[in-house]
Short mmCIF file of C-alpha atoms in Angstrom, two decimals:
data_model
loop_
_atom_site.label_atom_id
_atom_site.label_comp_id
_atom_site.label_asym_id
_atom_site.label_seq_id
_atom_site.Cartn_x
_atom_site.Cartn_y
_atom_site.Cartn_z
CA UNK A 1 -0.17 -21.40 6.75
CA UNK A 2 -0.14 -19.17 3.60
CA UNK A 3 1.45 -16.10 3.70
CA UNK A 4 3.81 -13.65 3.18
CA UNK A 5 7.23 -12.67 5.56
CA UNK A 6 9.37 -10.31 5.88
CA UNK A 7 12.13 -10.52 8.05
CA UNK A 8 13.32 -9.06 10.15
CA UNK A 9 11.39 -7.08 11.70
CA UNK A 10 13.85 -4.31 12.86
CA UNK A 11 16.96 -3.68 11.03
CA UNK A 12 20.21 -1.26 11.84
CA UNK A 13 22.45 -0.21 9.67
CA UNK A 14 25.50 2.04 9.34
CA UNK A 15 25.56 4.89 6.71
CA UNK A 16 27.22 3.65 3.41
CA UNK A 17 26.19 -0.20 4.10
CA UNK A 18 24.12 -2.01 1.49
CA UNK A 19 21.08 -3.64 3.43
CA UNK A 20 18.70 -6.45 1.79
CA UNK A 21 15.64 -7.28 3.44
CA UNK A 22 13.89 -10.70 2.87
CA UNK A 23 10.36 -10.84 1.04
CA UNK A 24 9.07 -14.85 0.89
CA UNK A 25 5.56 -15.82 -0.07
CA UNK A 26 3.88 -18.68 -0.28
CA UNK A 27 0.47 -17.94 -2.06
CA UNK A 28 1.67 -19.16 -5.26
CA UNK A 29 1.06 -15.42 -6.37
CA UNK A 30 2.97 -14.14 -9.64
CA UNK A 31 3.05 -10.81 -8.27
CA UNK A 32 5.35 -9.01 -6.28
CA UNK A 33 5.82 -5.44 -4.59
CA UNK A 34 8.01 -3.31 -2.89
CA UNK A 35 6.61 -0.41 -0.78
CA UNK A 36 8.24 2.39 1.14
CA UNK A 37 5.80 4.43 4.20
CA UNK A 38 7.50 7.47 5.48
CA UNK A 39 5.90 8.70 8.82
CA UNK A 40 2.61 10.10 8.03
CA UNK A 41 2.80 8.80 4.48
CA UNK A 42 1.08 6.39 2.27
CA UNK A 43 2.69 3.77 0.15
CA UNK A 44 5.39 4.13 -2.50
CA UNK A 45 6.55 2.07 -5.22
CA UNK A 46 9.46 0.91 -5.17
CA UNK A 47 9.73 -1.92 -7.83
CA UNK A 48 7.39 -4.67 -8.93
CA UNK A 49 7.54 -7.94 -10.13
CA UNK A 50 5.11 -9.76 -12.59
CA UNK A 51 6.84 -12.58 -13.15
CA UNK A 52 10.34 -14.52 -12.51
CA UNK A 53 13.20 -12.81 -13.87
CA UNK A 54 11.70 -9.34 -14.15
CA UNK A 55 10.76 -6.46 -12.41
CA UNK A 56 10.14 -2.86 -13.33
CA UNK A 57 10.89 -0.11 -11.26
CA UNK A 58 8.48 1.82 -9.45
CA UNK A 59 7.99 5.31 -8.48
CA UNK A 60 11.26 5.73 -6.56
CA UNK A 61 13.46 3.20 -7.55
CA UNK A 62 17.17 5.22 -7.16
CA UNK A 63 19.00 3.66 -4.50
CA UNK A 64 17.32 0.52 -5.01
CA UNK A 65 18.16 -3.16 -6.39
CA UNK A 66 15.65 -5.85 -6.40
CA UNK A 67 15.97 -10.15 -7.94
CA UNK A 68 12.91 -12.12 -8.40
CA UNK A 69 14.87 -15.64 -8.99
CA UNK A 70 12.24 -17.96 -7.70
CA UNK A 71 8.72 -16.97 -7.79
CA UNK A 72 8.37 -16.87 -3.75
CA UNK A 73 11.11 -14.50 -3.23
CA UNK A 74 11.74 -11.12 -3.98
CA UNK A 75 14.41 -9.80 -1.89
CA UNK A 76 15.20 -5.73 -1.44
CA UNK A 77 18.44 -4.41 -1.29
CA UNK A 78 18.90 -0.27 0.06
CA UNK A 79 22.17 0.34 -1.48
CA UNK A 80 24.44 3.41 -0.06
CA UNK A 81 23.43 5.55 -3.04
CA UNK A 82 19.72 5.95 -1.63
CA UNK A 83 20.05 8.95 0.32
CA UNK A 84 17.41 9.07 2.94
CA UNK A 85 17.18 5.41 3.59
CA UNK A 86 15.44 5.06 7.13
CA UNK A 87 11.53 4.43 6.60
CA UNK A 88 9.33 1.07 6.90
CA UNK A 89 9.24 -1.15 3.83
CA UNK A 90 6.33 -3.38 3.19
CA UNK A 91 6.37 -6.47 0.24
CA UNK A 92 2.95 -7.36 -0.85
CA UNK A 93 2.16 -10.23 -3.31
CA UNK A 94 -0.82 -10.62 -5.65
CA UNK A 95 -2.35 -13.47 -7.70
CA UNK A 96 -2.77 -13.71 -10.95
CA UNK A 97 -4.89 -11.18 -12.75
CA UNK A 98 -6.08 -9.50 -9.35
CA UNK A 99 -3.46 -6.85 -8.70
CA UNK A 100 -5.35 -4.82 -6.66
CA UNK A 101 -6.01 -7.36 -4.27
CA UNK A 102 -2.85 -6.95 -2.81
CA UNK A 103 -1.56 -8.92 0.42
CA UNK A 104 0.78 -7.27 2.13
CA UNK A 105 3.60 -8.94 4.56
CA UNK A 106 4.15 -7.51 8.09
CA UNK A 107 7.01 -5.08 7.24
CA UNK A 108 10.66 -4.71 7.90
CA UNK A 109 11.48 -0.97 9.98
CA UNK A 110 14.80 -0.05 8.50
CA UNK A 111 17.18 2.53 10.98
CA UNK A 112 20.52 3.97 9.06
CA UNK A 113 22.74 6.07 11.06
CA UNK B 1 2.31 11.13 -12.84
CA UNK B 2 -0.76 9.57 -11.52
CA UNK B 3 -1.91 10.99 -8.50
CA UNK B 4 -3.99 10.31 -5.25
CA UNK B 5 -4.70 13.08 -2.42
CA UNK B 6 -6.54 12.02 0.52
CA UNK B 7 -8.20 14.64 3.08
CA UNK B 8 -8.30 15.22 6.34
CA UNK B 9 -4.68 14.28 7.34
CA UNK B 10 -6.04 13.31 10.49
CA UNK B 11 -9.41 12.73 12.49
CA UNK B 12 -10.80 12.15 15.97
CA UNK B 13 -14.29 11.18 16.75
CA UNK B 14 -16.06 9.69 19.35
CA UNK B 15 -17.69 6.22 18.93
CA UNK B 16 -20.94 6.21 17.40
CA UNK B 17 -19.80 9.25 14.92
CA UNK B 18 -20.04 9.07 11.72
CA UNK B 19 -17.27 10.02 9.65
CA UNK B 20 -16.31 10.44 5.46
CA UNK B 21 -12.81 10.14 4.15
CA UNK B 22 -12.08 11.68 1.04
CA UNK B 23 -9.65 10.90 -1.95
CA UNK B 24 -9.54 12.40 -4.79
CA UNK B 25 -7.13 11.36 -8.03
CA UNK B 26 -5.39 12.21 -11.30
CA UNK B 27 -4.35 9.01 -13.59
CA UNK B 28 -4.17 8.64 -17.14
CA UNK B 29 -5.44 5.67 -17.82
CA UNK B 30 -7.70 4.41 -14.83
CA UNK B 31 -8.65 1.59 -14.16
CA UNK B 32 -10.02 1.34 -10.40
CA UNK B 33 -9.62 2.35 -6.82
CA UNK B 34 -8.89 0.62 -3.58
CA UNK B 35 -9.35 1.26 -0.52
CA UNK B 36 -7.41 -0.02 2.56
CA UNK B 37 -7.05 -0.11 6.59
CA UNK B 38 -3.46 0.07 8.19
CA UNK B 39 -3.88 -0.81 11.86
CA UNK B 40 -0.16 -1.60 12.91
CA UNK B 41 1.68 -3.07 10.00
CA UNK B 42 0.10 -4.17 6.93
CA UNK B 43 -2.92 -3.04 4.88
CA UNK B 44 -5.99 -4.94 4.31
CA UNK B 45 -8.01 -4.52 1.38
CA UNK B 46 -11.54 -3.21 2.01
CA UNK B 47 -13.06 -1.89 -1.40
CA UNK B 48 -12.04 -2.07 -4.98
CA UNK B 49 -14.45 0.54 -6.86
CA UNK B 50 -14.78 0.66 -10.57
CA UNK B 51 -17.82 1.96 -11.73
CA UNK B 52 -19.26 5.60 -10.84
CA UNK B 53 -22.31 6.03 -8.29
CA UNK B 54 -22.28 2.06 -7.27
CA UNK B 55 -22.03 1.89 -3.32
CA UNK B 56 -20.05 -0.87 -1.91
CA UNK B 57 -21.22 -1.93 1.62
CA UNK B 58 -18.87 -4.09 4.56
CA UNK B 59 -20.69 -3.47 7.37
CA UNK B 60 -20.87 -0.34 8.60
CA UNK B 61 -18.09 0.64 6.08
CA UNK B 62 -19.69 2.20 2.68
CA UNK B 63 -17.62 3.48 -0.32
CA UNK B 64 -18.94 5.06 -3.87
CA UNK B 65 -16.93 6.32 -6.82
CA UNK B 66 -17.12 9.00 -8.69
CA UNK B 67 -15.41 9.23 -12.37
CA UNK B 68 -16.59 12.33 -13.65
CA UNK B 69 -14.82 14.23 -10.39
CA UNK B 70 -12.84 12.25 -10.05
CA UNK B 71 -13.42 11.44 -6.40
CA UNK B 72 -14.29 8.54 -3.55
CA UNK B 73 -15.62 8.86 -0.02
CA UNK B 74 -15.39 5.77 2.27
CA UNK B 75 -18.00 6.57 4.91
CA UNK B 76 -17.87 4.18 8.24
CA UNK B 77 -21.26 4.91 10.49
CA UNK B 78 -21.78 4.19 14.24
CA UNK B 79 -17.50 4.31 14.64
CA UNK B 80 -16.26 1.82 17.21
CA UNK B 81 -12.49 2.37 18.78
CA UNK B 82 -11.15 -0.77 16.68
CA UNK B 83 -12.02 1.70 13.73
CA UNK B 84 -8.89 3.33 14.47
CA UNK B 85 -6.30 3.43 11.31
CA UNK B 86 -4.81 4.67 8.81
CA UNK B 87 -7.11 4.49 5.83
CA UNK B 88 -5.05 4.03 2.82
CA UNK B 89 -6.65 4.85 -1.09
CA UNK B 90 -4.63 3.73 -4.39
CA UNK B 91 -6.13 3.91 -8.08
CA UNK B 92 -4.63 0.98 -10.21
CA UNK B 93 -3.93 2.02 -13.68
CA UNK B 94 -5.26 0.34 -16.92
CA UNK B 95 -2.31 -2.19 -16.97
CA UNK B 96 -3.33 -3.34 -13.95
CA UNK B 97 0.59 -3.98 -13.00
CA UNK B 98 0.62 -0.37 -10.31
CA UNK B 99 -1.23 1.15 -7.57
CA UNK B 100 -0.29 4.74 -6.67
CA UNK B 101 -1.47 5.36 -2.93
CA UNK B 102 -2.57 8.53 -1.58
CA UNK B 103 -1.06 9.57 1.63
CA UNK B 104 -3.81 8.35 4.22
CA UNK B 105 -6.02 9.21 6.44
CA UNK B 106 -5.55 8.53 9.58
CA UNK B 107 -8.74 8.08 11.74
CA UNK B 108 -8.60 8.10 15.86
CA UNK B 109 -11.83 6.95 17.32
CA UNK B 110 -11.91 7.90 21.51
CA UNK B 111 -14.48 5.78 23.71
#
């Protein structure tokens, strides 16, 4: 089945810890995303991938580190310096030419205390 | 900085309403907008609009553009309870590499 995961689902975390959540796909989609959702919020950027071996940050980037090694990965790491780092991420992936047509994966809910 | 406002906040209807989500945007250099449905986790896509006054139709889901006001409805007609969401819009820029969402919309339907 073709698709895209996130795992896991539910993730804890002291404050001060770096956290990386998991982003696979296997669409054979150039694209990749990284979205934030705060409670009663839409999507926001967090840092993008076109191809392998570059990205471009987003619209809130700081406190962020992202690696896009192998086209079906693009993993997310919250690293202590992002200051309010509890909300639900979602990774989306899109093919070639049709970024709007974006497939999203089922989301990881990050929890720092 | 490009950006999308969508109004109401928040809506409840009964089934068989009909209802109209707004969004309105500011971007530089645009390029389209998209529309999508959040039930639990993900979005789905539903629309991608690019020219002014050309209604898309899914159903009883419609959706028009308007450049020069820079605007969209998404109207859904005869609401059921699996209507229920949050109804997400983004514009995609010129480069085609970004969307910049607006903050939703979310719709409660009651039997």
């Amino acid at each position: 089945d073709g698709g895209i995961t996130q795992s896991p689902k539910y993730l804890f975390r002291k404050e001060g810890q770096n956290v990386t959540l998991s982003c696979e796909q296997n669409l054979n989609h150039d694209a990749m995303y990284w979205y934030r959702q705060d409670p009663g919020q839409g999507l926001r950027l967090i840092y993008y991938s076109q191809i392998v071996n570059d990205f471009q940050k987003g619209d809130i980037a700081e406190g962020y580190s992202v690696s896009r090694e192998k086209k079906e990965s693009f993993p997310l790491t919250v690293t202590s310096a992002q200051k309010n780092p509890t909300a639900f991420y979602l990774c989306a992936s899109s093919p070639p030419g049709y970024n709007y047509e974006q497939y999203f994966g089922p989301g990881t809910r990050l929890t720092v205390t | 900085e490009d950006k999308v406002v969508q109004s109401p906040l928040s809506l409840v209807v009964h089934e068989g309403d009909t209802v109209t989500l707004n969004c309105s945007y500011e971007v530089t250099n645009f390029r389209s907008l998209l529309w999508y449905k959040q039930e639990k986790k993900a979005p789905t896509f539903l629309f991608m609009l690019t020219s002014s006054g050309i209604e898309k139709k899914s159903g009883r889901l419609s959706s028009i553009l308007d450049k020069k006001e820079l605007f969209s409805i998404l109207n859904i007609t005869a609401t059921q309870t699996g209507d229920s969401a949050v109804y997400l819009c983004a514009v995609e820029n010129n480069a085609g590499n970004m969307l910049t969402f607006g903050g939703g919309t979310r719709l409660m339907v009651k039997p």
